[in-house]
Short mmCIF file of C-alpha atoms and ligand atoms in Angstrom, two decimals:
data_model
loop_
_atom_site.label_atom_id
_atom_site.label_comp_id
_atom_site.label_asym_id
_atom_site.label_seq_id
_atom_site.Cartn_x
_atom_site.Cartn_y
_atom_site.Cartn_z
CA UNK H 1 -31.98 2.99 1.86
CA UNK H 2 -30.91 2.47 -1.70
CA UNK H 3 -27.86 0.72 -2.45
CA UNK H 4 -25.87 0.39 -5.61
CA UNK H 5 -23.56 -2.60 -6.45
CA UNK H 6 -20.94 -2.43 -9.33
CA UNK H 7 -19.52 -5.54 -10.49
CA UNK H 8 -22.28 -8.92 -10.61
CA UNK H 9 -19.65 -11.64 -10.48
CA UNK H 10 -19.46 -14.59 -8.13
CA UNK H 11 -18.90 -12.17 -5.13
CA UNK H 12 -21.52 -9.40 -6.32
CA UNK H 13 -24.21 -11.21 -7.24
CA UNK H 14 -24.34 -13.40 -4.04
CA UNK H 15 -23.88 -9.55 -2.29
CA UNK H 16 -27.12 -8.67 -4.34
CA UNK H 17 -28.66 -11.60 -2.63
CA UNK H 18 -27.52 -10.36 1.04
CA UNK H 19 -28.27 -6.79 0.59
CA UNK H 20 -32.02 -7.58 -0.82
CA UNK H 21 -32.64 -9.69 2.28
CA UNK H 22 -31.78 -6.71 4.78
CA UNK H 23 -34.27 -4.64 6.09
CA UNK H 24 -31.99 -1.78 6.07
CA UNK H 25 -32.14 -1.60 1.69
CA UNK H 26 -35.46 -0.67 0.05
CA UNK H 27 -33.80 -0.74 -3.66
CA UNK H 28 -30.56 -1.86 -5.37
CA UNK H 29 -29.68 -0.68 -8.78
CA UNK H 30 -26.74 -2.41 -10.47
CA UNK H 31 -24.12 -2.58 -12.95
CA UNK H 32 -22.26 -4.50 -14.74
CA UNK H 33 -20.20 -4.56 -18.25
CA UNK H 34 -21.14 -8.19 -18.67
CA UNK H 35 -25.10 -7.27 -19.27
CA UNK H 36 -26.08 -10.81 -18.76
CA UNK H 37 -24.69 -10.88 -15.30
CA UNK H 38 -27.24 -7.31 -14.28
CA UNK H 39 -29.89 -8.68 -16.17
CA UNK H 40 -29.68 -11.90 -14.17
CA UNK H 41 -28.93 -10.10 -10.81
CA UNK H 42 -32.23 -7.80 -11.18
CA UNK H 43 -34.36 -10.41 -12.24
CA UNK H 44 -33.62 -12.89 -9.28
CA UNK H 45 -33.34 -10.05 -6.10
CA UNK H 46 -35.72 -7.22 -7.90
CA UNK H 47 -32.88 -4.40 -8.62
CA UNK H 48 -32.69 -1.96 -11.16
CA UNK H 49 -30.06 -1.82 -13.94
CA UNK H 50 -28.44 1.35 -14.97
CA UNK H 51 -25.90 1.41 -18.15
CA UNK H 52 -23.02 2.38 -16.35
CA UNK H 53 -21.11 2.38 -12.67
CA UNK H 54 -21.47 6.41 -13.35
CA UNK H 55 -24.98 5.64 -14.11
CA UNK H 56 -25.48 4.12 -10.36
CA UNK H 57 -23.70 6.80 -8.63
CA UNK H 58 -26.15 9.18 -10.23
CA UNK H 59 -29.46 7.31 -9.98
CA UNK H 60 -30.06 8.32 -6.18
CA UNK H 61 -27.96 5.32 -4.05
CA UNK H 62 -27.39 6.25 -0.19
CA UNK H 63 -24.25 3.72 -0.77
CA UNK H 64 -22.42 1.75 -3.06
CA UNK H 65 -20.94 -1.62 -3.16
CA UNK H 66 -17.66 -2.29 -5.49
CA UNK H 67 -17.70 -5.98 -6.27
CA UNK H 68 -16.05 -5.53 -9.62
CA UNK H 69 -12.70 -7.23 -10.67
CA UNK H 70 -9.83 -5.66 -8.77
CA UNK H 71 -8.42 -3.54 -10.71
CA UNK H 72 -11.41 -1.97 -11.38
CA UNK H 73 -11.48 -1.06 -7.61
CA UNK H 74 -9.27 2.25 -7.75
CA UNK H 75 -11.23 4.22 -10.54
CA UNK H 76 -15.08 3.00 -8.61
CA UNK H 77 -13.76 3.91 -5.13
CA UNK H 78 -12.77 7.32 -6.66
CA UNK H 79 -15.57 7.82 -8.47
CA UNK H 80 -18.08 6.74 -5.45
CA UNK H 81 -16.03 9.49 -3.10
CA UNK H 82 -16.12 12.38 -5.13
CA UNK H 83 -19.72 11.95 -5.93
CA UNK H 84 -19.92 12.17 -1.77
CA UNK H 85 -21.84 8.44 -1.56
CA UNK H 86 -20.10 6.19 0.86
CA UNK H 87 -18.14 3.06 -0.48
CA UNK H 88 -17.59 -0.45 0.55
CA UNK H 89 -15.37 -2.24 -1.87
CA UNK H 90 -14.57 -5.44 -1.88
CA UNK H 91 -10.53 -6.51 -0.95
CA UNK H 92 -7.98 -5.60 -2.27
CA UNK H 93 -7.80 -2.10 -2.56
CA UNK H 94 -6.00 -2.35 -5.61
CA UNK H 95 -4.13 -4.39 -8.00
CA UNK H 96 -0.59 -3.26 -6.57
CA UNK H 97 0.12 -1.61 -3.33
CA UNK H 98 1.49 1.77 -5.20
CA UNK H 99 -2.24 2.07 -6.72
CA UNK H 100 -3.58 1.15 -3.22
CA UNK H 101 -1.37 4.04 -1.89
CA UNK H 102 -2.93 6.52 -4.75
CA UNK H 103 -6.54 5.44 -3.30
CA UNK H 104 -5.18 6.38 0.00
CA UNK H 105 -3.77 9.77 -0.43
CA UNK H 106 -6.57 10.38 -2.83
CA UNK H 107 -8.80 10.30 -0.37
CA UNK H 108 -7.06 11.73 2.51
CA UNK H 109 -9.43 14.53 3.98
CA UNK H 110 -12.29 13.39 2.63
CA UNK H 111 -15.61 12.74 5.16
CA UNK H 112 -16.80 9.85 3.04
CA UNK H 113 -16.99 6.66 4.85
CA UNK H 114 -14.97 3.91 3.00
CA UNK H 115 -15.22 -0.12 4.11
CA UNK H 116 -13.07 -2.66 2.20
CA UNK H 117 -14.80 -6.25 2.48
CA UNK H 118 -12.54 -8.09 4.99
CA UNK H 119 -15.45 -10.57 6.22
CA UNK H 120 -13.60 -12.62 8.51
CA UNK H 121 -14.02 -9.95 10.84
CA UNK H 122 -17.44 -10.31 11.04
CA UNK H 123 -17.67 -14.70 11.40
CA UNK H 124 -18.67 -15.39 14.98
CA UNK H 125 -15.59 -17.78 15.26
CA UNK H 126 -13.09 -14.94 14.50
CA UNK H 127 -14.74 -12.34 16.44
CA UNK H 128 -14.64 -14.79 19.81
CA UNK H 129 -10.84 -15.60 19.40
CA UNK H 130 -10.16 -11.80 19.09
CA UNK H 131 -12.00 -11.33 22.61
CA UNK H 132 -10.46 -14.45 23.92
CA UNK H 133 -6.87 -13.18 22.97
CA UNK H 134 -7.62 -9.52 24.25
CA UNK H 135 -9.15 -11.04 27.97
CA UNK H 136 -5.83 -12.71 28.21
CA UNK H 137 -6.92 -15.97 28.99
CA UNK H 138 -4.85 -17.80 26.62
CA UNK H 139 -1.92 -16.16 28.18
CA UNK H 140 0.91 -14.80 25.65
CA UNK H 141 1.07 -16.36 22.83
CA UNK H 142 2.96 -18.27 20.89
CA UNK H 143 1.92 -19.91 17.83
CA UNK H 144 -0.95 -18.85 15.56
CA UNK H 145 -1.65 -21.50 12.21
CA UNK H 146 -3.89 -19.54 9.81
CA UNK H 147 -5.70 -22.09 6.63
CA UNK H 148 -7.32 -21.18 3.45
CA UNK H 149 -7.56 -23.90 0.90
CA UNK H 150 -9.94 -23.58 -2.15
CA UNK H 151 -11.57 -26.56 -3.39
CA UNK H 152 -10.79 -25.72 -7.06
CA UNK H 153 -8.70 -22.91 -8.57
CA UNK H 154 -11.27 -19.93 -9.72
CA UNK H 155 -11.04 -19.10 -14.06
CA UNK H 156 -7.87 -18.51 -15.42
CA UNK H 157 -8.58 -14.97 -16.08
CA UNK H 158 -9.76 -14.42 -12.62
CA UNK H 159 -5.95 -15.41 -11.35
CA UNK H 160 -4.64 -13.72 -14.37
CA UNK H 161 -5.83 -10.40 -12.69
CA UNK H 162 -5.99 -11.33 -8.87
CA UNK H 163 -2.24 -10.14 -8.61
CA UNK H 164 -0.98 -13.85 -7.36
CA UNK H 165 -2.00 -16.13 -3.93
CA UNK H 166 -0.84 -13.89 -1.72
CA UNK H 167 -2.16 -10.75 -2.55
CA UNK H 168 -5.72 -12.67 -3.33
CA UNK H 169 -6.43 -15.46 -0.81
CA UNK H 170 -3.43 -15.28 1.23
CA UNK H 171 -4.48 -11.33 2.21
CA UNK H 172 -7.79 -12.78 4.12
CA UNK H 173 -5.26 -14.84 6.61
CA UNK H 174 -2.78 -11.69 6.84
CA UNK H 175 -5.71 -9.65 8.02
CA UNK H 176 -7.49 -11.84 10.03
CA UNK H 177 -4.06 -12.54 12.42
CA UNK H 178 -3.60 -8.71 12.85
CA UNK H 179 -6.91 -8.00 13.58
CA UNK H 180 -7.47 -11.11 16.24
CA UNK H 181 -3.59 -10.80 17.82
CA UNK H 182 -3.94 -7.01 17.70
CA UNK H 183 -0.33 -7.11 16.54
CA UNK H 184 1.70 -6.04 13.37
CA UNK H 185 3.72 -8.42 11.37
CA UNK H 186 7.36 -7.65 11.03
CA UNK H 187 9.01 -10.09 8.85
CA UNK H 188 8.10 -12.91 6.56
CA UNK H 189 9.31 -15.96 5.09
CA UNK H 190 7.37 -17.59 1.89
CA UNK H 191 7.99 -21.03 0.11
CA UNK H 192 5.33 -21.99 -3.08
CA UNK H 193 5.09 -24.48 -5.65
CA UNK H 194 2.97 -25.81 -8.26
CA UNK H 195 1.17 -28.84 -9.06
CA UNK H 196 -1.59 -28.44 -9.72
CA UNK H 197 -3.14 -26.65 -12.91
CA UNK H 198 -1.32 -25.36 -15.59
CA UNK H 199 -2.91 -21.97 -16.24
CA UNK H 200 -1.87 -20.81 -12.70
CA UNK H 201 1.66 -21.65 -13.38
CA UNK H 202 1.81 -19.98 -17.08
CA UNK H 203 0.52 -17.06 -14.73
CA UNK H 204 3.79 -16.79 -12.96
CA UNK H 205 1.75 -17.84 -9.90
CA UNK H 206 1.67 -20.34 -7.20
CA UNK H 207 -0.98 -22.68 -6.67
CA UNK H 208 -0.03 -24.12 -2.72
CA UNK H 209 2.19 -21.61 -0.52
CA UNK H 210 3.05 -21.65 2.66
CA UNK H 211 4.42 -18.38 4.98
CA UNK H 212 5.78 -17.97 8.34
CA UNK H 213 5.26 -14.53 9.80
CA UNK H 214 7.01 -13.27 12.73
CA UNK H 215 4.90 -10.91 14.78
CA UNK H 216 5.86 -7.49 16.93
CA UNK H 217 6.08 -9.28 20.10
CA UNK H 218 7.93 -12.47 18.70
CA UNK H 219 4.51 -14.88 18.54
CA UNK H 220 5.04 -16.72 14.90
CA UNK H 221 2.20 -17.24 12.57
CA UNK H 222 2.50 -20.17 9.91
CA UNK H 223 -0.08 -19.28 6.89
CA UNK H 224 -0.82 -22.01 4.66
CA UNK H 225 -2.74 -21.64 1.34
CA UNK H 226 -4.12 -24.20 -1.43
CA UNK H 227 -6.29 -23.38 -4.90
CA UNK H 228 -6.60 -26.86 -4.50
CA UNK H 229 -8.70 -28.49 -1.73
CA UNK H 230 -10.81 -31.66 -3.10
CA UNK H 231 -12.33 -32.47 -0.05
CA UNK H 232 -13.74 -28.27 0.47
CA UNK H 233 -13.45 -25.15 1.57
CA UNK H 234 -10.98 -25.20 4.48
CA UNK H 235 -10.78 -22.08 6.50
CA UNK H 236 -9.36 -22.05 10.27
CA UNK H 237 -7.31 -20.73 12.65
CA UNK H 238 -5.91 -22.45 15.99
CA UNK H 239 -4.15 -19.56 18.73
CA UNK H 240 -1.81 -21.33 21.19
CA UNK H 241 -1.10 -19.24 23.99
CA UNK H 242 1.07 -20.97 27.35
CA UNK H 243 -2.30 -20.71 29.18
CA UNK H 244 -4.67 -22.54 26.69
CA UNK H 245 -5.29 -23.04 22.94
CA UNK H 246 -8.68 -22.18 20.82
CA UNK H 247 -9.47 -23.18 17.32
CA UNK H 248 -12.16 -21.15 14.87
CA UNK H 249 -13.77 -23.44 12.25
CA UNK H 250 -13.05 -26.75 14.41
CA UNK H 251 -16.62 -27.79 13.47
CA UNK H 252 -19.09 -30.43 12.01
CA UNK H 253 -18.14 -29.27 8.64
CA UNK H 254 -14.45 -28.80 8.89
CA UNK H 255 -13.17 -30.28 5.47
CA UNK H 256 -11.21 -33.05 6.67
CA UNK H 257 -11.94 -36.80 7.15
CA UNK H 258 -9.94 -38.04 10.85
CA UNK H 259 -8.57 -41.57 10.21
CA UNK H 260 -8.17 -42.08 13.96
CA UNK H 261 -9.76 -45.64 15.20
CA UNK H 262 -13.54 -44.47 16.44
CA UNK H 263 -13.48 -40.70 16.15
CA UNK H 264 -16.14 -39.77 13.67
CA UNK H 265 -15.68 -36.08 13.88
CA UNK H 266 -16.20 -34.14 11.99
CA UNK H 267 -19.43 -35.05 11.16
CA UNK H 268 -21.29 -32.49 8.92
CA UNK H 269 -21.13 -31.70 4.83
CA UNK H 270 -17.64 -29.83 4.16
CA UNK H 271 -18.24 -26.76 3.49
CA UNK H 272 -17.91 -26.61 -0.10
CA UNK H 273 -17.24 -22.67 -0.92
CA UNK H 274 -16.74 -18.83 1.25
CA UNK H 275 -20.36 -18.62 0.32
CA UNK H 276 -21.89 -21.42 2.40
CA UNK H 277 -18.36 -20.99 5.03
CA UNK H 278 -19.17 -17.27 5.80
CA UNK H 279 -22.71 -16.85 4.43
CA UNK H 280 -23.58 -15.57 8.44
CA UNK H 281 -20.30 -13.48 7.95
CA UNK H 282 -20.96 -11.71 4.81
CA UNK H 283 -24.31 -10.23 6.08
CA UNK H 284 -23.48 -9.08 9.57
CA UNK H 285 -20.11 -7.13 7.25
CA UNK H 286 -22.85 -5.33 4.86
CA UNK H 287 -25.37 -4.94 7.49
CA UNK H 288 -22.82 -3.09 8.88
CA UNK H 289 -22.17 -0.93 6.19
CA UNK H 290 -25.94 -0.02 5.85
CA UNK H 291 -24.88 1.30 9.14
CA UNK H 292 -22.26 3.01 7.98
CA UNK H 293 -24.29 4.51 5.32
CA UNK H 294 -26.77 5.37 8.04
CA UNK H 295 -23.77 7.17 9.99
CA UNK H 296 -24.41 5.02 13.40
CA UNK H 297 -20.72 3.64 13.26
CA UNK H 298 -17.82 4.23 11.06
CA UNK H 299 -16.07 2.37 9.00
CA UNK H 300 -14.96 -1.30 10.24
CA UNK H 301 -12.09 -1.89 8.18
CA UNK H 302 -10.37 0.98 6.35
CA UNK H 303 -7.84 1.45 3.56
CA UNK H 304 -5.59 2.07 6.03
CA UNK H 305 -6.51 -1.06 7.65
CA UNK H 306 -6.67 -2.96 4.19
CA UNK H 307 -3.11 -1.70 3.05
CA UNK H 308 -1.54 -2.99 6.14
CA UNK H 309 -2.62 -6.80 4.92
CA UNK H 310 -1.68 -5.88 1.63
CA UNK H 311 2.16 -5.05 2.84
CA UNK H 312 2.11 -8.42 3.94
CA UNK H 313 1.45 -9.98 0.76
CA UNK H 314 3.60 -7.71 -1.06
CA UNK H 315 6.42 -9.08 1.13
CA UNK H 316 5.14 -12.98 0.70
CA UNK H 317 5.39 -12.35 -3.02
CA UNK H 318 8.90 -10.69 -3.05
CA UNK H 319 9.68 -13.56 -0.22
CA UNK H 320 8.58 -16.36 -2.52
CA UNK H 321 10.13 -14.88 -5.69
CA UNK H 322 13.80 -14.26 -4.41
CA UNK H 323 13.96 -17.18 -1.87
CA UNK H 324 14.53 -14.87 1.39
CA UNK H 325 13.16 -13.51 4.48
CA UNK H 326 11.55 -10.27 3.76
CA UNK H 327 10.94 -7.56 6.28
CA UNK H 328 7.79 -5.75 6.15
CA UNK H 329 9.79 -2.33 6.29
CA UNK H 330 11.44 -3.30 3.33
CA UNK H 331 8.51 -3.66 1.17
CA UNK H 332 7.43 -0.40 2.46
CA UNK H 333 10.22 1.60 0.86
CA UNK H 334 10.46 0.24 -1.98
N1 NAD C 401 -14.21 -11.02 0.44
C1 NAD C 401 -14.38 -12.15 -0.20
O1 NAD C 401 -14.66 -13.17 0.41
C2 NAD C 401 -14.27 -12.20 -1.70
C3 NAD C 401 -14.66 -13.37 -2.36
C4 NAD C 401 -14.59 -13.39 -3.77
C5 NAD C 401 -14.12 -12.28 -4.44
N2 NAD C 401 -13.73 -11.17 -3.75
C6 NAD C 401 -13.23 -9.99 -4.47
O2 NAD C 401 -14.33 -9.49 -5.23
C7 NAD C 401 -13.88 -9.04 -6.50
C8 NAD C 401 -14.68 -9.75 -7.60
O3 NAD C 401 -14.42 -11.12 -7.50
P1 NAD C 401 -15.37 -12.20 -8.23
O4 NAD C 401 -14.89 -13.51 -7.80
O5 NAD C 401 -16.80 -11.85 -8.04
O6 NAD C 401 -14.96 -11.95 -9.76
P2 NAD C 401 -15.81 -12.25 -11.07
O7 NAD C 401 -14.79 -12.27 -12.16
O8 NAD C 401 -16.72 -13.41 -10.89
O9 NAD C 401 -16.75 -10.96 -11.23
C9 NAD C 401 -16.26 -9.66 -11.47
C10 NAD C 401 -17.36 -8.90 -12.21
O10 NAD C 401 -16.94 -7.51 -12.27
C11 NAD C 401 -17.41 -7.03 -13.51
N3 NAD C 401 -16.69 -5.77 -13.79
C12 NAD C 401 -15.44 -5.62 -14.28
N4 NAD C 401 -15.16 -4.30 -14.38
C13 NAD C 401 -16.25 -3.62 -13.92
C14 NAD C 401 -16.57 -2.25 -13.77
N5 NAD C 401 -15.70 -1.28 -14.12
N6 NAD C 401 -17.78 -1.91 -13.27
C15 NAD C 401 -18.67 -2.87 -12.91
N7 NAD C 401 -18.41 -4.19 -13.03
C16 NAD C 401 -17.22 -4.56 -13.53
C17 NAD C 401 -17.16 -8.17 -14.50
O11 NAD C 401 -17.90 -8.04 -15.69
C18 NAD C 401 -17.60 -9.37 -13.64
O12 NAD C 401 -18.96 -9.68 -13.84
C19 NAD C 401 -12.38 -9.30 -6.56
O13 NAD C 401 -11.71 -8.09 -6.27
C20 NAD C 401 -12.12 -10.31 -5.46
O14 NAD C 401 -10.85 -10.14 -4.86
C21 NAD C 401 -13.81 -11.11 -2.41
#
């Protein structure tokens, strides 16, 4: 098949790279305003470059793959559905949830097949706690501790438009503890602070938060977040349940140095970015949207699906910003 990518940033280019190692995708043809970035992207993985995203859409792709900055998300989405070409965009949906709502009823009705780029939910370590949770065998549970720290904080004018912590990093961990409890989040409580550098500050952002959820059957999940994580790219997850406890990325090259006498785990390299943590991730999550693009399954993560995490970190954000718990109804009618 022939796949299209818009955007050839950090996150599209290394999606170019996945994508032209598949042996679903014959061709890729890309775009990007920044020509360098297509020019580099089709020299190193052999892809076409058209002018424009409208350009893509009409040069033949089976699919297309939004890896643009977000709030470029909306208009490509759009555009990719009403020229009938199924979508997978990268998260978030939008900017703000009321444009991530306009996506939504926009295309209500509409047969084309749209996956937003959660890849969490394809990593090996995520997808085993999900079945050990649903077989029971941790028993109900209690406590859930979600991590993302970043080993340095990305440009200042990719923060500038991320739309803060929460609705950037923070949204991986919020959609990652629904979709492994299989439960809904009802209320929130978020604390943040900032020490770290300046431009994410003069942003009106935080650069280290920390949020306790409280889930639909009472289990609490405490999310904590850095843009600032010298020793690598920390990502886990550890599911207590009054039957028995599980960890995902309690491994060799778990960022984090044990100063107890004789223990010399872990043992590996820290992972030093989401490209090397979730390199195995990100290709079973596009080789699944070749398959969604070949109509053998449907989408693995909707809008729907996306907006729910997004709620979340529109009620971290309003939590952290006036100092209060914040229900997740409450966000919802504002
Ligand atoms: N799922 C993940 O693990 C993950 C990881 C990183 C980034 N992301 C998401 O991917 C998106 C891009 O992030 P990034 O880190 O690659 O950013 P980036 O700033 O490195 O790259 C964005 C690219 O999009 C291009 N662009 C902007 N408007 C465009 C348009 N209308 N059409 C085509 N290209 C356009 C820019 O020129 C730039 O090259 C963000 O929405 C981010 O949230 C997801």
């Amino acid at each position: 098949m022939r796949i299209g990518i818009l955007g050839l940033g950090r996150i599209g280019a290394f999606h170019a790279e996945t994508l032209s190692g598949l042996d679903a995708v014959e061709s890729l043809v890309v775009a990007d305003p920044f020509a360098a970035a297509a020019k580099s992207a089709a020299e190193r993985f052999g892809a076409e470059v058209a002018d424009s995203p409208e350009a893509v859409l009409a040069a033949g792709v089976d699919g297309v793959v939004v890896a643009a900055a977000t709030d470029a998300h909306p208009g490509l989405i759009l555009a990719a559905v009403e020229a009938g070409i199924p979508v997978f965009c990268e998260k978030p949906v939008a900017r703000t949830m009321a444009e991530g709502v306009e996506v939504l009823k926009a295309v209500a009705g509409s047969a084309v097949p749209i996956q937003i780029g959660y890849n969490r939910r394809f990593d090996t370590g995520f997808v085993n706690a999900r079945a050990a949770v649903r077989s029971g065998e941790l028993g109900t549970l209690h406590t859930v501790r979600s991590t993302t720290l970043d080993p340095a904080p990305p440009p200042a004018a990719y923060i500038a438009a991320s739309g803060g912590i929460f609705r950037d990093c923070s949204v991986h961990d919020f959609d990652i503890i629904r979709w492994v409890t299989g439960r809904e989040v009802t209320e929130v409580y978020a604390v943040g602070g900032n020490r770290g550098a300046d431009f994410i500050k003069e942003a009106g952002d935080a650069d280290t938060t920390g949020a306790i959820l409280t889930l639909d059957d009472g289990t609490i999940a405490v999310v904590s977040n850095s843009r600032h994580n010298a020793r690598g790219y920390d990502v886990r997850m550890e599911i207590h349940g009054f039957t028995d406890s599980i960890a995902v990325g309690l491994e060799d090259k778990l960022p984090l140095r044990s100063v107890e006498p004789g223990v010399t785990f872990p043992a590996g390299t820290p992972h030093d970015f989401f490209m090397d943590r979730f390199t195995a991730a990100y290709r079973a999550e596009l080789t699944a949207f070749t398959e969604v693009v070949a109509g053998t399954r449907t989408s693995p993560c909707t809008i729907e699906d996306a907006l729910e995490a997004g709620w979340i970190a529109e009620a971290c954000t309003l939590s952290l910003h006036e100092h209060r718990p914040v229900t997740i109804a409450e966000v919802r009618a504002s």
